[in-house]
Tab-separated table of C-alpha atoms in Angstrom:
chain	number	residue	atom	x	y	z
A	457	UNK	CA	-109.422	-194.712	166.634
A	458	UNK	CA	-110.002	-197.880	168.566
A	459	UNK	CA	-113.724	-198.287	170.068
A	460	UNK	CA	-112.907	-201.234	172.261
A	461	UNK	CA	-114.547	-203.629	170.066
A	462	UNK	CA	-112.428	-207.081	169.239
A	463	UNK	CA	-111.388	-206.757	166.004
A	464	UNK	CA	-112.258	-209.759	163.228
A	465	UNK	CA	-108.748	-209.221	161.687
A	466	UNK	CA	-106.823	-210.114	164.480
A	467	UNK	CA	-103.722	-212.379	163.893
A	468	UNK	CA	-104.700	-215.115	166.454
A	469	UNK	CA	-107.429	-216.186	163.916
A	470	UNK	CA	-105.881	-217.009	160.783
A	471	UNK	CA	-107.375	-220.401	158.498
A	472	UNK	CA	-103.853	-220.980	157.192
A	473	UNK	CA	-102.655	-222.551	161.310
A	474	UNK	CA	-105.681	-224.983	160.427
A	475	UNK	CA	-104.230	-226.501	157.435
A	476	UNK	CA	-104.952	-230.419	157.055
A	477	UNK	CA	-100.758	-230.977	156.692
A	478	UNK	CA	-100.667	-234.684	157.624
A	479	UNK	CA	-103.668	-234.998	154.945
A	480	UNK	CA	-102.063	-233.487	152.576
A	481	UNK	CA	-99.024	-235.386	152.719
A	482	UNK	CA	-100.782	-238.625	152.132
A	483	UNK	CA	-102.232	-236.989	149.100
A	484	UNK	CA	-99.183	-236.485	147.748
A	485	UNK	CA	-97.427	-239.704	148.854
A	486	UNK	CA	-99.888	-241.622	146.662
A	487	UNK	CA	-99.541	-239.256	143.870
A	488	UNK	CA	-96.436	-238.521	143.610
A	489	UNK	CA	-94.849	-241.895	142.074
A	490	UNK	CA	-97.505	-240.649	139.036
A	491	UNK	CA	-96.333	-237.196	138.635
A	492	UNK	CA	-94.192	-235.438	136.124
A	493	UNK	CA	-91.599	-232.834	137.565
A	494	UNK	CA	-91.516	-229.328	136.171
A	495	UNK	CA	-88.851	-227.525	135.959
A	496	UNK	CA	-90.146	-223.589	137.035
A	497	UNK	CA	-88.847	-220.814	137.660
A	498	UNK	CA	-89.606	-217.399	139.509
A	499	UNK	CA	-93.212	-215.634	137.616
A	500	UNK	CA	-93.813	-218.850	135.673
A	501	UNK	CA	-98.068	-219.313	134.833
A	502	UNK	CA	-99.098	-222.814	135.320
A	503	UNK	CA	-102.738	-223.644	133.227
A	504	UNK	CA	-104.934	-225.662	134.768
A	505	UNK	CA	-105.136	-227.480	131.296
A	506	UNK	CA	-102.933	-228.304	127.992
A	507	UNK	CA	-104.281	-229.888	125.760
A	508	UNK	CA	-107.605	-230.635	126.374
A	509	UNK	CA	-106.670	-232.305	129.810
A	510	UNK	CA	-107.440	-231.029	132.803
A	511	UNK	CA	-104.185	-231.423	135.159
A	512	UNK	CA	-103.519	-232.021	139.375
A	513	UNK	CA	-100.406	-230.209	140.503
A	514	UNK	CA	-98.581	-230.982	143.834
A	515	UNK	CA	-96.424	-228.034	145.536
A	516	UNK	CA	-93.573	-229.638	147.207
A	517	UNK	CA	-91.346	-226.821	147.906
A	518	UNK	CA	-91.837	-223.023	147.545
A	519	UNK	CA	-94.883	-220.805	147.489
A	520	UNK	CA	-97.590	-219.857	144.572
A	521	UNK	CA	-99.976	-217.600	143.836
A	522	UNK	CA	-103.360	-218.346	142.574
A	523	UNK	CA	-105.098	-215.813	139.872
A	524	UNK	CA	-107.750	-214.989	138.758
A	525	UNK	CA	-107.654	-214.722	134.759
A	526	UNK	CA	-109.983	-212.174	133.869
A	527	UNK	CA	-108.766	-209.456	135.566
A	528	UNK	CA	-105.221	-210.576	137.320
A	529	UNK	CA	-106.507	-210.457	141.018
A	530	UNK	CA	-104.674	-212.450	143.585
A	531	UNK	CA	-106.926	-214.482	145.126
A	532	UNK	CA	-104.883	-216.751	147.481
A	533	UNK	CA	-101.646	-217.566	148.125
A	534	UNK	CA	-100.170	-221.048	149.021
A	535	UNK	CA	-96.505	-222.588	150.025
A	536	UNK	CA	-95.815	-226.008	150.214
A	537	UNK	CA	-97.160	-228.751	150.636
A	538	UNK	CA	-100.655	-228.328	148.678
A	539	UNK	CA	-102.448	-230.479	146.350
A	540	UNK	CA	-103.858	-227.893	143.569
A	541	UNK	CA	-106.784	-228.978	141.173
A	542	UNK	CA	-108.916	-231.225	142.866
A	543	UNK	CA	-111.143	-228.522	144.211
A	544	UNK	CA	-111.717	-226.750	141.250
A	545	UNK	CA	-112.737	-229.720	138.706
A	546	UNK	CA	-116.252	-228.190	137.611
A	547	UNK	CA	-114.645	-224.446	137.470
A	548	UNK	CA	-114.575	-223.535	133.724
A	549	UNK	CA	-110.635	-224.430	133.042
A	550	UNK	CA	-109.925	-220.957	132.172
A	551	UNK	CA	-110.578	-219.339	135.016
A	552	UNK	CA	-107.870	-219.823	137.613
A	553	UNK	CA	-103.921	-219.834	136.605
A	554	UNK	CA	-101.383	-220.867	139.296
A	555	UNK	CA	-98.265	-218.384	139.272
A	556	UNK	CA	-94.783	-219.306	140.504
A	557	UNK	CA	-93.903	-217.023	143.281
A	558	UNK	CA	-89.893	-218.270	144.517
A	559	UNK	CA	-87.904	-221.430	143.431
A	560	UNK	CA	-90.770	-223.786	143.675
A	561	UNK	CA	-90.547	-227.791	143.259
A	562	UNK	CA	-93.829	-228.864	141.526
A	563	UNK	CA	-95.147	-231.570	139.318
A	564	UNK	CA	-98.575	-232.811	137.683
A	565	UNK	CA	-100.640	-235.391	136.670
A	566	UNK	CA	-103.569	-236.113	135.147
A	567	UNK	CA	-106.509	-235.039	137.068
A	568	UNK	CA	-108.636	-238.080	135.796
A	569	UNK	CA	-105.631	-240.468	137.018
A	570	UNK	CA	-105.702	-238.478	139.859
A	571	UNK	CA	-109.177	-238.917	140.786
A	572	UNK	CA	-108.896	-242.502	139.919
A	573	UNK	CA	-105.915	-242.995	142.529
A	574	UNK	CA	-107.858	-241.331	145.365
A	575	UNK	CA	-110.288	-243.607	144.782
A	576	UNK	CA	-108.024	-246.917	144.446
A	577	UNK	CA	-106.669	-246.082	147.545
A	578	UNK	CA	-109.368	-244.977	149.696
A	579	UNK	CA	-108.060	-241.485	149.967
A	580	UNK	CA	-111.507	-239.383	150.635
A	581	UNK	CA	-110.746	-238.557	154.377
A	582	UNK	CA	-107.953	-237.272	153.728
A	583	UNK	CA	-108.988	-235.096	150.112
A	584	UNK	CA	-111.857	-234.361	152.785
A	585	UNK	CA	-110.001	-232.492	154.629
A	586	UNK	CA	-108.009	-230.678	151.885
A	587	UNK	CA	-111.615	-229.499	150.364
A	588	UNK	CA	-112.621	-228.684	154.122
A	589	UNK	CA	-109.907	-226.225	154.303
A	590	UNK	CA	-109.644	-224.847	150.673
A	591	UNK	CA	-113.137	-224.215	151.125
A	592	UNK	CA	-112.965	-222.175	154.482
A	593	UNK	CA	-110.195	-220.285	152.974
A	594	UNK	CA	-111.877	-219.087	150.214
A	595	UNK	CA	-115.427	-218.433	152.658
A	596	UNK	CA	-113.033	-216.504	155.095
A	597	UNK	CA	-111.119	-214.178	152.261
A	598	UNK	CA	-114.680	-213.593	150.812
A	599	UNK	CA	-116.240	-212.961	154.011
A	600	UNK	CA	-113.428	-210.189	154.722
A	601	UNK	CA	-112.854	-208.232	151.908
A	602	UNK	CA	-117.604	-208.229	151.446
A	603	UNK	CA	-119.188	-205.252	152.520
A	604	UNK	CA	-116.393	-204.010	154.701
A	605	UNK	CA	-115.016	-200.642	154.647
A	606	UNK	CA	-111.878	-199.931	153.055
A	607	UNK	CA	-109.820	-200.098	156.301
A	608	UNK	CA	-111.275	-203.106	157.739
A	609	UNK	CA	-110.251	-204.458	154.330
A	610	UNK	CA	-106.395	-203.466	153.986
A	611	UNK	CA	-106.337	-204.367	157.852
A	612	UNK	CA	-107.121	-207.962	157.288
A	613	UNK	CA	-104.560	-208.027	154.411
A	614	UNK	CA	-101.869	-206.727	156.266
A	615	UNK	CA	-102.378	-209.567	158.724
A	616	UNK	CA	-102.535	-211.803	155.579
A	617	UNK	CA	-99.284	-210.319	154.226
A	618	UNK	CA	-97.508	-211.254	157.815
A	619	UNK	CA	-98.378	-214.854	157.639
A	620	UNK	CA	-96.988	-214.927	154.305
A	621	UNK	CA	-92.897	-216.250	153.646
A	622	UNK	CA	-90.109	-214.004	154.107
A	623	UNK	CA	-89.450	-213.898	150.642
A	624	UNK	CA	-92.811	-212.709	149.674
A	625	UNK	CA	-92.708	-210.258	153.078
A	626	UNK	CA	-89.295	-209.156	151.465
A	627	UNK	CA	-89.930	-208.754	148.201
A	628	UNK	CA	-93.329	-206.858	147.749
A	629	UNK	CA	-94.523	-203.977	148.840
A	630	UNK	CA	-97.328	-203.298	151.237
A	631	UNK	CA	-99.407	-200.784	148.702
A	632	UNK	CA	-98.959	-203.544	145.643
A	633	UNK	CA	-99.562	-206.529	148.247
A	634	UNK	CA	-103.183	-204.715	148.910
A	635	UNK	CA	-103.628	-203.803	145.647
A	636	UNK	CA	-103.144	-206.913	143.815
A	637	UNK	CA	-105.867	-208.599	146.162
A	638	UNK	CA	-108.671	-205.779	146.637
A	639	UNK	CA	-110.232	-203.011	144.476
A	640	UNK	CA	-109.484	-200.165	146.698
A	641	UNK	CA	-107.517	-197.354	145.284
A	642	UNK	CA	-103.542	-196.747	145.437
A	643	UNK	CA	-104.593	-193.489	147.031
A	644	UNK	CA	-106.982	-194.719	149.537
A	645	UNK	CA	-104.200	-197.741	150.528
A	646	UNK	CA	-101.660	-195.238	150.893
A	647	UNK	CA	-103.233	-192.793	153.014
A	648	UNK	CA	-104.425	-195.500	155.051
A	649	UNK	CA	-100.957	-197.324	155.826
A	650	UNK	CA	-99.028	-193.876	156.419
A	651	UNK	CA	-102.095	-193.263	159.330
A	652	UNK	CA	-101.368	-196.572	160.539
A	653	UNK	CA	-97.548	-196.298	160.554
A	654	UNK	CA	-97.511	-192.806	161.918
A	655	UNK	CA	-99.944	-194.128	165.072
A	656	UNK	CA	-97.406	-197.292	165.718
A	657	UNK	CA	-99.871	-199.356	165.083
A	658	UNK	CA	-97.942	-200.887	162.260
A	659	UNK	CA	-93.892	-200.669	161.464
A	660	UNK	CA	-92.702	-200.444	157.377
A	661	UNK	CA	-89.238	-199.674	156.044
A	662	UNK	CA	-89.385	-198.878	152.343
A	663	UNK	CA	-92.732	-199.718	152.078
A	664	UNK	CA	-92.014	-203.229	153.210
A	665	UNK	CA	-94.278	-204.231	156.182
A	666	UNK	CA	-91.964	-205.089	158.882
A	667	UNK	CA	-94.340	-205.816	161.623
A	668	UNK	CA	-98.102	-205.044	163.192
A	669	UNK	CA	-97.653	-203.935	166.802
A	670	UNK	CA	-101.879	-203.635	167.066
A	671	UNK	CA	-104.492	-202.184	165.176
A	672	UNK	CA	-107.633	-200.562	166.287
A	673	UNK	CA	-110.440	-202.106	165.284
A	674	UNK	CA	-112.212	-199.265	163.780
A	675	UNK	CA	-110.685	-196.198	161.885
């Protein structure tokens, strides 16, 4: 199975170890003080607007998910801290939904206020770097689920599932992990992972991925 090549999946690569952390906490310092708490709970759907208003929400504890409305797909996941909204202000408002994952600690505010804050207090370095990263995220999930084939595709999400939380790892299978962020077949996943698992390139219990020992770069 393995041709020698280096593999693009590999788990020494991932965007989320580049994530702008002491940026994002000074986001959310200034914001904060003109937030609203909401009280969530596990599979709540956040809107991106109410009302007419567009809203900013900050994660402080917990994970989310972030959907895509017209057909359900996950297209990122994110835990705490993050600063939601701010990249997504000329997206048509109905496009995205935010989706409570675990007991989360989040609150909003206006997205015009925050805007207006950010620019009171000189905060574009830091939002900057927030748009920096949101951006290569979404380039590098794009880039690696395009014009692949199906393995090199559930490949990269199993290395995406193992950088998740342990109550995500814990609490979804590895078939409906795939599934909910590709278009591949149940089938074709299935076959796929039981390959993978019966080579000891990859170790499951229940379905649950448990670890990735290493996976050849080509099936």
């Amino acid at each position: 199975m393995h041709d020698g090549k280096k593999p693009f999946f590999t788990d020494n690569c991932n965007v989320r170890d580049k994530k702008p952390i002491g940026d994002i906490d000074i986001l959310m310092k200034n914001l904060n003080p003109f937030s609203n708490k909401l009280e969530t709970k596990d599979g709540q759907l956040l809107n991106y607007t109410s009302g007419g208003e567009r809203h900013c929400f900050l994660l402080h504890k917990g994970t989310v998910l972030l959907y895509r409305k017209i057909d359900g797909m996950v297209l990122n996941s994110e835990s705490a801290p993050y600063v939601f909204g701010l990249s997504t202000q000329l997206t048509e408002p109905d496009y995205l939904f935010i989706r409570i994952h675990e007991s989360s600690e989040v609150s909003y505010l206006p997205l015009e206020e925050a805007n207006k804050i950010i620019e009171r207090e000189n905060l574009w370095k830091s939002l900057a770097h927030l748009l920096i990263f949101t951006a290569t995220r979404v380039y590098d999930h794009c880039a690696k689920i395009s014009a692949l084939s199906s393995y090199e595709i559930i490949c990269y999400q199993l290395y995406e599932l193992m950088y998740e939380t342990e109550e995500i790892r814990e609490n979804i299978s590895t078939v409906s992990y795939v599934m909910n962020r590709t278009f591949l077949s149940r089938s074709s996943i299935m076959k796929i992972l039981a390959q993978l698992k019966t080579g000891g390139y990859i170790t499951m219990e229940k379905g649950i991925l448990k670890a990735i020992n290493h996976i050849p770069s080509r099936y």
